Short mmCIF file of C-alpha atoms in Angstrom, two decimals:
data_model
loop_
_atom_site.label_atom_id
_atom_site.label_comp_id
_atom_site.label_asym_id
_atom_site.label_seq_id
_atom_site.Cartn_x
_atom_site.Cartn_y
_atom_site.Cartn_z
CA GLN A 20 12.31 -2.60 51.53
CA ALA A 21 14.94 -4.02 53.91
CA ARG A 22 17.87 -2.66 51.90
CA PRO A 23 16.77 0.40 49.94
CA GLY A 24 19.51 1.74 47.72
CA ASP A 25 21.62 -1.44 47.82
CA PRO A 26 22.86 -1.72 44.18
CA PHE A 27 23.10 -5.52 44.39
CA VAL A 28 19.49 -5.90 45.53
CA THR A 29 18.21 -3.21 43.19
CA TRP A 30 19.97 -4.28 40.01
CA HIS A 31 21.32 -7.83 40.37
CA VAL A 32 18.55 -9.77 42.14
CA ASP A 33 15.70 -11.31 40.15
CA PRO A 34 12.72 -11.56 42.54
CA LEU A 35 11.11 -14.22 40.36
CA GLY A 36 14.15 -16.46 40.88
CA SER A 37 13.83 -16.43 44.68
CA GLU A 38 12.07 -19.00 46.87
CA GLU A 39 11.89 -18.11 50.56
CA VAL A 40 12.66 -14.58 51.76
CA VAL A 41 13.18 -13.55 55.42
CA THR A 42 14.20 -10.19 56.88
CA ASP A 43 15.43 -8.67 60.13
CA SER A 44 15.36 -4.88 59.86
CA ASP A 45 18.13 -4.05 57.35
CA HIS A 46 19.28 -7.70 57.07
CA VAL A 47 17.67 -9.83 54.35
CA ALA A 48 18.07 -13.45 53.25
CA TRP A 49 16.60 -15.55 50.49
CA THR A 50 17.08 -18.88 48.74
CA ARG A 51 17.19 -19.83 45.09
CA LEU A 52 18.02 -22.93 43.11
CA ARG A 53 21.27 -23.13 41.11
CA ARG A 54 23.29 -25.71 39.13
CA ASN A 55 20.41 -27.03 37.06
CA ARG A 56 18.12 -26.58 40.06
CA THR A 57 19.93 -29.25 42.11
CA GLU A 58 21.54 -26.92 44.70
CA ARG A 59 19.72 -24.55 47.04
CA TRP A 60 21.76 -21.44 47.81
CA ALA A 61 21.03 -18.90 50.53
CA THR A 62 22.12 -15.29 50.15
CA VAL A 63 22.24 -13.08 53.25
CA PHE A 64 22.98 -9.35 53.20
CA GLY A 65 24.03 -7.70 56.44
CA ASP A 66 27.18 -7.27 58.53
CA ASP A 67 25.97 -8.56 61.91
CA ALA A 68 27.06 -12.22 61.97
CA ALA A 69 24.56 -13.12 64.71
CA ARG A 70 21.64 -11.79 62.69
CA VAL A 71 23.00 -13.40 59.52
CA THR A 72 23.15 -16.73 61.38
CA ALA A 73 19.57 -16.34 62.64
CA LEU A 74 18.31 -15.70 59.12
CA LEU A 75 20.22 -18.72 57.80
CA CYS A 76 18.67 -20.86 60.53
CA ALA A 77 15.22 -19.59 59.54
CA LEU A 78 15.81 -20.55 55.93
CA GLU A 79 17.39 -23.91 56.86
CA SER A 80 14.29 -24.77 58.92
CA ARG A 81 12.20 -24.53 55.76
CA ALA A 82 14.47 -26.44 53.36
CA PRO A 83 18.08 -27.73 53.43
CA ILE A 84 20.70 -25.25 52.22
CA ASP A 85 23.62 -26.41 50.07
CA GLY A 86 25.58 -23.17 49.67
CA VAL A 87 25.68 -19.61 50.97
CA THR A 88 26.67 -16.10 49.89
CA VAL A 89 27.30 -13.54 52.63
CA HIS A 90 29.02 -10.21 53.08
CA ALA A 91 32.75 -10.84 53.46
CA SER A 92 32.64 -8.81 56.68
CA ALA A 93 30.35 -11.38 58.33
CA TYR A 94 31.91 -14.59 57.03
CA ALA A 95 34.64 -15.17 59.64
CA SER A 96 32.20 -14.87 62.55
CA LEU A 97 29.63 -17.36 61.26
CA PRO A 98 29.27 -20.71 63.05
CA GLN A 99 31.02 -23.60 61.35
CA GLU A 100 27.83 -25.12 59.96
CA PHE A 101 27.19 -21.98 57.95
CA ARG A 102 30.81 -21.19 57.07
CA PRO A 103 31.78 -22.87 53.76
CA PRO A 104 35.25 -24.48 54.01
CA VAL A 105 36.16 -23.15 50.57
CA THR A 106 34.81 -19.86 49.27
CA GLY A 107 35.08 -17.55 46.33
CA HIS A 108 35.99 -14.05 47.55
CA TRP A 109 34.47 -11.63 45.06
CA CYS A 110 33.03 -8.17 44.66
CA LEU A 111 30.36 -6.35 42.70
CA TRP A 112 31.19 -3.22 40.65
CA PHE A 113 28.70 -0.62 39.50
CA LEU A 114 28.59 2.20 36.93
CA ASP A 115 25.63 4.55 36.64
CA ALA A 116 24.83 5.53 33.06
CA ASN A 117 24.92 9.19 34.09
CA ARG A 118 28.59 8.80 35.09
CA ILE A 119 29.96 7.53 31.79
CA THR A 120 32.81 9.86 30.85
CA GLU A 121 34.19 11.02 27.54
CA ALA A 122 37.34 9.07 28.38
CA THR A 123 35.31 5.86 28.50
CA ARG A 124 33.66 6.70 25.18
CA SER A 125 37.13 7.26 23.76
CA PHE A 126 38.32 3.86 25.04
CA ALA A 127 35.28 2.24 23.38
CA ALA A 128 36.40 3.35 19.94
CA GLY A 129 39.17 0.75 20.04
CA ALA A 130 36.77 -2.21 20.12
CA SER A 131 34.17 -3.63 17.75
CA ILE A 132 30.99 -5.70 18.11
CA LEU A 133 31.50 -9.39 17.35
CA ASP A 134 29.24 -12.06 15.94
CA LEU A 135 27.47 -13.85 18.81
CA ASN A 136 28.82 -17.21 17.63
CA ASP A 137 32.37 -16.12 16.74
CA ALA A 138 34.52 -19.23 17.31
CA ARG A 139 37.46 -17.08 18.37
CA ILE A 140 35.62 -16.07 21.56
CA ASP A 141 35.81 -19.50 23.16
CA GLU A 142 39.40 -19.94 22.03
CA LEU A 143 40.32 -16.73 23.83
CA LEU A 144 38.31 -17.58 26.95
CA THR A 145 40.48 -20.64 27.56
CA HIS A 146 42.88 -18.13 29.13
CA SER A 147 40.28 -17.11 31.74
CA ASP A 148 39.80 -18.88 35.08
CA SER A 149 36.51 -17.12 35.77
CA ALA A 150 34.59 -17.14 32.46
CA ARG A 151 31.27 -18.95 32.80
CA ILE A 152 29.45 -17.80 29.68
CA PHE A 153 30.70 -18.60 26.17
CA ALA A 154 29.89 -17.88 22.54
CA GLY A 155 26.38 -18.80 21.52
CA ALA A 156 24.96 -18.56 25.06
CA PRO A 157 21.31 -17.48 24.79
CA SER A 158 21.65 -14.98 27.66
CA ILE A 159 24.31 -12.93 25.85
CA ILE A 160 23.00 -10.00 23.81
CA ARG A 161 26.40 -8.89 22.48
CA TRP A 162 30.14 -9.48 22.52
CA ALA A 163 32.74 -6.77 22.06
CA GLY A 164 36.37 -7.38 21.21
CA VAL A 165 39.64 -5.98 19.96
CA GLU A 166 40.98 -7.53 16.76
CA LYS A 167 44.33 -7.28 15.02
CA ASP A 168 45.09 -8.96 11.69
CA GLY A 169 42.11 -11.27 12.18
CA ARG A 170 43.23 -12.31 15.66
CA LEU A 171 40.96 -11.66 18.63
CA LEU A 172 43.08 -10.12 21.41
CA ALA A 173 40.43 -9.21 24.00
CA VAL A 174 36.76 -9.91 24.56
CA ALA A 175 33.87 -9.10 26.89
CA GLY A 176 30.23 -10.21 26.91
CA GLN A 177 27.02 -8.55 28.00
CA GLU A 178 23.79 -9.86 29.48
CA VAL A 179 20.71 -7.92 30.59
CA GLU A 180 19.44 -8.39 34.15
CA ALA A 181 15.73 -8.65 34.95
CA SER A 182 16.08 -5.13 36.41
CA GLY A 183 17.24 -3.75 33.07
CA ALA A 184 20.86 -3.39 34.21
CA ALA A 185 23.61 -4.34 31.77
CA HIS A 186 25.88 -7.08 33.13
CA LEU A 187 29.43 -7.51 31.84
CA LEU A 188 31.04 -10.94 32.06
CA SER A 189 33.60 -13.29 30.50
CA VAL A 190 36.19 -10.52 30.18
CA CYS A 191 39.51 -11.83 28.90
CA CYS A 192 42.65 -10.71 27.10
CA GLU A 193 45.40 -12.74 25.45
CA PRO A 194 48.15 -13.07 28.11
CA GLU A 195 50.86 -11.58 25.90
CA PHE A 196 48.76 -8.48 25.21
CA ARG A 197 47.64 -7.70 28.76
CA GLY A 198 48.29 -4.24 30.09
CA MET A 199 47.81 -2.59 26.69
CA GLY A 200 44.24 -1.39 27.22
CA TYR A 201 42.53 -3.94 24.99
CA ALA A 202 40.21 -5.39 27.67
CA ARG A 203 39.45 -1.82 28.76
CA ALA A 204 38.39 -1.02 25.18
CA ALA A 205 36.14 -4.10 24.95
CA CYS A 206 34.43 -3.35 28.28
CA SER A 207 34.07 0.34 27.44
CA ARG A 208 32.42 -0.53 24.15
CA LEU A 209 29.81 -2.59 25.98
CA VAL A 210 29.23 0.19 28.51
CA VAL A 211 28.61 2.66 25.69
CA GLU A 212 26.36 0.21 23.84
CA ALA A 213 24.37 -0.42 27.04
CA ASP A 214 23.92 3.32 27.44
CA SER A 215 22.59 3.45 23.87
CA ASP A 216 20.10 0.75 24.89
CA CYS A 217 19.02 3.02 27.77
CA SER A 218 20.33 0.63 30.44
CA PRO A 219 20.32 2.64 33.68
CA VAL A 220 23.46 1.00 35.09
CA THR A 221 26.16 -1.50 34.20
CA ILE A 222 27.37 -4.06 36.75
CA LEU A 223 30.04 -6.75 36.85
CA GLU A 224 31.56 -9.23 39.27
CA MET A 225 35.24 -10.08 39.78
CA TYR A 226 37.53 -11.84 42.24
CA ALA A 227 38.42 -9.43 45.03
CA ALA A 228 42.16 -10.10 44.68
CA ASN A 229 42.24 -9.21 40.96
CA ALA A 230 44.46 -6.11 41.07
CA ALA A 231 44.56 -5.78 37.27
CA GLY A 232 40.77 -5.92 37.15
CA ARG A 233 40.52 -3.19 39.77
CA ALA A 234 42.71 -0.90 37.71
CA LEU A 235 40.78 -1.71 34.54
CA TYR A 236 37.28 -1.13 35.91
CA SER A 237 38.29 1.95 37.90
CA ALA A 238 39.68 3.50 34.71
CA ILE A 239 36.32 3.00 32.99
CA GLY A 240 34.45 4.63 35.89
CA PHE A 241 33.15 1.65 37.88
CA THR A 242 33.12 1.73 41.68
CA GLU A 243 33.17 -1.27 43.99
CA VAL A 244 29.89 -1.89 45.80
CA ARG A 245 30.92 -4.52 48.37
CA GLN A 246 32.86 -7.76 48.83
CA TYR A 247 31.21 -11.15 49.31
CA ARG A 248 32.09 -14.77 50.01
CA SER A 249 30.28 -17.69 48.41
CA GLY A 250 30.74 -21.43 48.78
CA LEU A 251 29.20 -24.84 49.31
CA LEU A 252 28.58 -25.86 52.90
CA ALA A 253 30.24 -28.90 54.45
CA PRO A 254 28.39 -32.19 53.87
CA ARG A 255 25.45 -32.71 56.18
CA ALA A 256 27.22 -35.60 57.98
CA SER A 257 30.03 -33.25 58.96
CA VAL A 258 27.56 -30.69 60.23
CA THR A 259 25.83 -33.32 62.37
CA GLU A 260 29.12 -34.51 63.86
CA HIS A 261 30.11 -30.92 64.66
CA ALA A 262 26.80 -30.20 66.34
CA SER A 263 27.09 -33.31 68.51
#
């Protein structure tokens, strides 16, 4: 209700995974447990740093927060106690099923569906610095890849969000074959397969500075939703010293 039409909230947030939720007009914040349920992360959507801070304080008053995700536009203006010293700067991309083009369907023809436990997947993903899901993961419903003479040159995986959205992840191409359209083919194949499953949208996350990724996903038809920053907060002792 606070952020109607926000693709992240609509398609990427699982309400059942949230703990506390607080709102201030069009600003919304919630907490959830991550890292084997040992870290409590707060996510705040909104561009007004003062209102973001107030929502973080409201959540912190209920339970200690270990990490935060905020809009990149608000990050620099947050007080030190809520500004992680090291962050991941990333963005969400979105493709509506109704906007899949014939060009994307043509790209998809260059990739095939792989066995979920194909050992070559993990071997290839050693070249990725962002892959977090690997072969055999129970959340993955399919892998797509480009093969040549038995060698796996590019790969991409797909999960399904609680919302029904398809989620692409663990996209990787052999370094010597980058720029040849192989990762584009693997991702396009998953987009087309998701459309066949009647997924309403496909989403993915990437580092904001990934220029090659921007070119790849734009060619398939994705558009960037927004940029975010995520990171662990400073240790509580440091926060106390700062406040004093």
